[in-house]
Amino acid sequence: MEEKILEILAANNEDILDYTGDNMLEDGIVDSFEIIAIVGDLEEEFDIEIDAAYVVEEYFGNKDAIIKLMKMLLG
């Protein structure tokens, strides 16, 4: 699962994989359109719906946060 998530992130923006900060949106690594695209790609790949309440810095601040969220959502 983690490998597939990283593939999705890289397909949207390879800089995400090298980013080590806590807020890639604020730091200019991604923009809001890329976040929306990532959410859509994750939902499609894993056949889930990610509630808008999860689309916040805590869960989309960096690749590790996204992986943690997906593990939580997928059990």
GROMACS .gro file of N, CA and C in nm:
model
  225
    1MET      N    1   0.082  -0.119   0.000
    1MET     CA    2   0.000   0.000   0.000
    1MET      C    3   0.087   0.126   0.000
    2GLU      N    4   0.189   0.127   0.086
    2GLU     CA    5   0.273   0.246   0.097
    2GLU      C    6   0.341   0.278  -0.036
    3GLU      N    7   0.387   0.175  -0.105
    3GLU     CA    8   0.452   0.196  -0.234
    3GLU      C    9   0.356   0.258  -0.335
    4LYS      N   10   0.234   0.213  -0.336
    4LYS     CA   11   0.133   0.267  -0.429
    4LYS      C   12   0.104   0.413  -0.396
    5ILE      N   13   0.095   0.446  -0.268
    5ILE     CA   14   0.073   0.585  -0.225
    5ILE      C   15   0.187   0.673  -0.276
    6LEU      N   16   0.310   0.627  -0.259
    6LEU     CA   17   0.426   0.704  -0.304
    6LEU      C   18   0.424   0.721  -0.456
    7GLU      N   19   0.380   0.619  -0.528
    7GLU     CA   20   0.367   0.630  -0.674
    7GLU      C   21   0.266   0.739  -0.711
    8ILE      N   22   0.155   0.741  -0.641
    8ILE     CA   23   0.051   0.842  -0.667
    8ILE      C   24   0.105   0.982  -0.638
    9LEU      N   25   0.175   0.996  -0.527
    9LEU     CA   26   0.231   1.127  -0.492
    9LEU      C   27   0.332   1.172  -0.598
   10ALA      N   28   0.420   1.081  -0.639
   10ALA     CA   29   0.521   1.115  -0.739
   10ALA      C   30   0.458   1.151  -0.873
   11ALA      N   31   0.350   1.082  -0.908
   11ALA     CA   32   0.282   1.111  -1.034
   11ALA      C   33   0.224   1.252  -1.034
   12ASN      N   34   0.187   1.301  -0.918
   12ASN     CA   35   0.132   1.436  -0.906
   12ASN      C   36   0.241   1.541  -0.894
   13ASN      N   37   0.347   1.509  -0.819
   13ASN     CA   38   0.455   1.604  -0.800
   13ASN      C   39   0.572   1.531  -0.732
   14GLU      N   40   0.678   1.506  -0.806
   14GLU     CA   41   0.792   1.430  -0.753
   14GLU      C   42   0.859   1.498  -0.634
   15ASP      N   43   0.846   1.629  -0.623
   15ASP     CA   44   0.908   1.701  -0.512
   15ASP      C   45   0.852   1.658  -0.377
   16ILE      N   46   0.732   1.603  -0.376
   16ILE     CA   47   0.670   1.558  -0.251
   16ILE      C   48   0.756   1.451  -0.185
   17LEU      N   49   0.816   1.364  -0.264
   17LEU     CA   50   0.893   1.252  -0.210
   17LEU      C   51   1.017   1.298  -0.135
   18ASP      N   52   1.076   1.410  -0.175
   18ASP     CA   53   1.197   1.462  -0.111
   18ASP      C   54   1.169   1.562   0.000
   19TYR      N   55   1.046   1.607   0.010
   19TYR     CA   56   1.010   1.710   0.107
   19TYR      C   57   1.013   1.654   0.249
   20THR      N   58   1.079   1.725   0.341
   20THR     CA   59   1.091   1.679   0.480
   20THR      C   60   1.024   1.772   0.581
   21GLY      N   61   0.960   1.877   0.533
   21GLY     CA   62   0.893   1.971   0.623
   21GLY      C   63   0.758   1.919   0.670
   22ASP      N   64   0.681   2.008   0.731
   22ASP     CA   65   0.552   1.970   0.789
   22ASP      C   66   0.431   2.024   0.713
   23ASN      N   67   0.452   2.120   0.622
   23ASN     CA   68   0.338   2.178   0.551
   23ASN      C   69   0.377   2.208   0.407
   24MET      N   70   0.363   2.107   0.321
   24MET     CA   71   0.409   2.124   0.183
   24MET      C   72   0.327   2.225   0.105
   25LEU      N   73   0.204   2.251   0.147
   25LEU     CA   74   0.123   2.353   0.081
   25LEU      C   75   0.179   2.492   0.115
   26GLU      N   76   0.199   2.517   0.243
   26GLU     CA   77   0.251   2.646   0.288
   26GLU      C   78   0.393   2.672   0.235
   27ASP      N   79   0.471   2.565   0.224
   27ASP     CA   80   0.609   2.579   0.177
   27ASP      C   81   0.621   2.582   0.025
   28GLY      N   82   0.509   2.577  -0.045
   28GLY     CA   83   0.509   2.591  -0.189
   28GLY      C   84   0.549   2.467  -0.268
   29ILE      N   85   0.551   2.353  -0.203
   29ILE     CA   86   0.582   2.228  -0.273
   29ILE      C   87   0.465   2.187  -0.362
   30VAL      N   88   0.345   2.202  -0.311
   30VAL     CA   89   0.223   2.173  -0.387
   30VAL      C   90   0.128   2.291  -0.374
   31ASP      N   91   0.029   2.294  -0.463
   31ASP     CA   92  -0.076   2.394  -0.449
   31ASP      C   93  -0.208   2.322  -0.421
   32SER      N   94  -0.311   2.398  -0.399
   32SER     CA   95  -0.440   2.338  -0.360
   32SER      C   96  -0.496   2.247  -0.469
   33PHE      N   97  -0.468   2.279  -0.594
   33PHE     CA   98  -0.516   2.193  -0.704
   33PHE      C   99  -0.448   2.056  -0.700
   34GLU      N  100  -0.319   2.056  -0.666
   34GLU     CA  101  -0.248   1.928  -0.655
   34GLU      C  102  -0.300   1.845  -0.538
   35ILE      N  103  -0.332   1.911  -0.427
   35ILE     CA  104  -0.390   1.839  -0.313
   35ILE      C  105  -0.521   1.773  -0.355
   36ILE      N  106  -0.604   1.847  -0.426
   36ILE     CA  107  -0.732   1.791  -0.472
   36ILE      C  108  -0.708   1.673  -0.566
   37ALA      N  109  -0.610   1.685  -0.654
   37ALA     CA  110  -0.578   1.576  -0.747
   37ALA      C  111  -0.528   1.453  -0.671
   38ILE      N  112  -0.446   1.475  -0.570
   38ILE     CA  113  -0.394   1.364  -0.489
   38ILE      C  114  -0.509   1.293  -0.418
   39VAL      N  115  -0.598   1.371  -0.359
   39VAL     CA  116  -0.715   1.313  -0.291
   39VAL      C  117  -0.794   1.228  -0.389
   40GLY      N  118  -0.821   1.281  -0.506
   40GLY     CA  119  -0.897   1.208  -0.607
   40GLY      C  120  -0.828   1.079  -0.649
   41ASP      N  121  -0.697   1.087  -0.668
   41ASP     CA  122  -0.621   0.968  -0.709
   41ASP      C  123  -0.621   0.862  -0.599
   42LEU      N  124  -0.605   0.904  -0.474
   42LEU     CA  125  -0.608   0.809  -0.363
   42LEU      C  126  -0.746   0.744  -0.350
   43GLU      N  127  -0.849   0.826  -0.362
   43GLU     CA  128  -0.986   0.773  -0.354
   43GLU      C  129  -1.011   0.670  -0.463
   44GLU      N  130  -0.967   0.701  -0.583
   44GLU     CA  131  -0.989   0.610  -0.696
   44GLU      C  132  -0.910   0.481  -0.680
   45GLU      N  133  -0.783   0.494  -0.644
   45GLU     CA  134  -0.697   0.376  -0.633
   45GLU      C  135  -0.742   0.281  -0.522
   46PHE      N  136  -0.782   0.337  -0.408
   46PHE     CA  137  -0.815   0.254  -0.293
   46PHE      C  138  -0.965   0.238  -0.271
   47ASP      N  139  -1.045   0.290  -0.364
   47ASP     CA  140  -1.190   0.277  -0.359
   47ASP      C  141  -1.248   0.321  -0.224
   48ILE      N  142  -1.208   0.443  -0.184
   48ILE     CA  143  -1.256   0.502  -0.059
   48ILE      C  144  -1.300   0.644  -0.087
   49GLU      N  145  -1.362   0.705   0.013
   49GLU     CA  146  -1.395   0.847   0.007
   49GLU      C  147  -1.324   0.915   0.124
   50ILE      N  148  -1.243   1.014   0.094
   50ILE     CA  149  -1.172   1.088   0.197
   50ILE      C  150  -1.255   1.211   0.231
   51ASP      N  151  -1.305   1.215   0.352
   51ASP     CA  152  -1.388   1.326   0.399
   51ASP      C  153  -1.306   1.455   0.397
   52ALA      N  154  -1.370   1.563   0.363
   52ALA     CA  155  -1.302   1.694   0.357
   52ALA      C  156  -1.237   1.731   0.490
   53ALA      N  157  -1.289   1.679   0.600
   53ALA     CA  158  -1.231   1.708   0.732
   53ALA      C  159  -1.088   1.656   0.744
   54TYR      N  160  -1.051   1.559   0.661
   54TYR     CA  161  -0.916   1.504   0.664
   54TYR      C  162  -0.819   1.579   0.573
   55VAL      N  163  -0.870   1.667   0.490
   55VAL     CA  164  -0.784   1.738   0.395
   55VAL      C  165  -0.732   1.865   0.463
   56VAL      N  166  -0.646   1.842   0.561
   56VAL     CA  167  -0.586   1.949   0.641
   56VAL      C  168  -0.437   1.918   0.659
   57GLU      N  169  -0.364   2.015   0.709
   57GLU     CA  170  -0.220   2.001   0.727
   57GLU      C  171  -0.182   1.874   0.803
   58GLU      N  172  -0.257   1.841   0.906
   58GLU     CA  173  -0.225   1.724   0.989
   58GLU      C  174  -0.214   1.597   0.905
   59TYR      N  175  -0.297   1.585   0.803
   59TYR     CA  176  -0.300   1.464   0.721
   59TYR      C  177  -0.240   1.481   0.581
   60PHE      N  178  -0.219   1.603   0.538
   60PHE     CA  179  -0.163   1.627   0.405
   60PHE      C  180  -0.043   1.721   0.411
   61GLY      N  181   0.026   1.726   0.525
   61GLY     CA  182   0.142   1.813   0.539
   61GLY      C  183   0.266   1.762   0.469
   62ASN      N  184   0.277   1.630   0.459
   62ASN     CA  185   0.390   1.567   0.390
   62ASN      C  186   0.355   1.422   0.358
   63LYS      N  187   0.445   1.353   0.292
   63LYS     CA  188   0.415   1.216   0.248
   63LYS      C  189   0.389   1.123   0.366
   64ASP      N  190   0.460   1.141   0.475
   64ASP     CA  191   0.441   1.053   0.591
   64ASP      C  192   0.302   1.072   0.652
   65ALA      N  193   0.255   1.195   0.655
   65ALA     CA  194   0.121   1.222   0.708
   65ALA      C  195   0.014   1.159   0.619
   66ILE      N  196   0.034   1.164   0.488
   66ILE     CA  197  -0.062   1.105   0.395
   66ILE      C  198  -0.064   0.953   0.412
   67ILE      N  199   0.053   0.893   0.425
   67ILE     CA  200   0.059   0.748   0.445
   67ILE      C  201  -0.010   0.710   0.576
   68LYS      N  202   0.014   0.787   0.681
   68LYS     CA  203  -0.050   0.760   0.810
   68LYS      C  204  -0.202   0.769   0.798
   69LEU      N  205  -0.252   0.870   0.729
   69LEU     CA  206  -0.396   0.885   0.708
   69LEU      C  207  -0.452   0.765   0.634
   70MET      N  208  -0.386   0.725   0.528
   70MET     CA  209  -0.437   0.614   0.448
   70MET      C  210  -0.439   0.484   0.528
   71LYS      N  211  -0.338   0.462   0.609
   71LYS     CA  212  -0.336   0.343   0.695
   71LYS      C  213  -0.453   0.347   0.792
   72MET      N  214  -0.481   0.465   0.845
   72MET     CA  215  -0.593   0.481   0.938
   72MET      C  216  -0.725   0.454   0.867
   73LEU      N  217  -0.742   0.509   0.748
   73LEU     CA  218  -0.868   0.494   0.675
   73LEU      C  219  -0.890   0.352   0.624
   74LEU      N  220  -0.782   0.286   0.588
   74LEU     CA  221  -0.794   0.152   0.531
   74LEU      C  222  -0.786   0.041   0.636
   75GLY      N  223  -0.750   0.081   0.759
   75GLY     CA  224  -0.744  -0.019   0.866
   75GLY      C  225  -0.622  -0.097   0.856
   0.00000   0.00000   0.00000
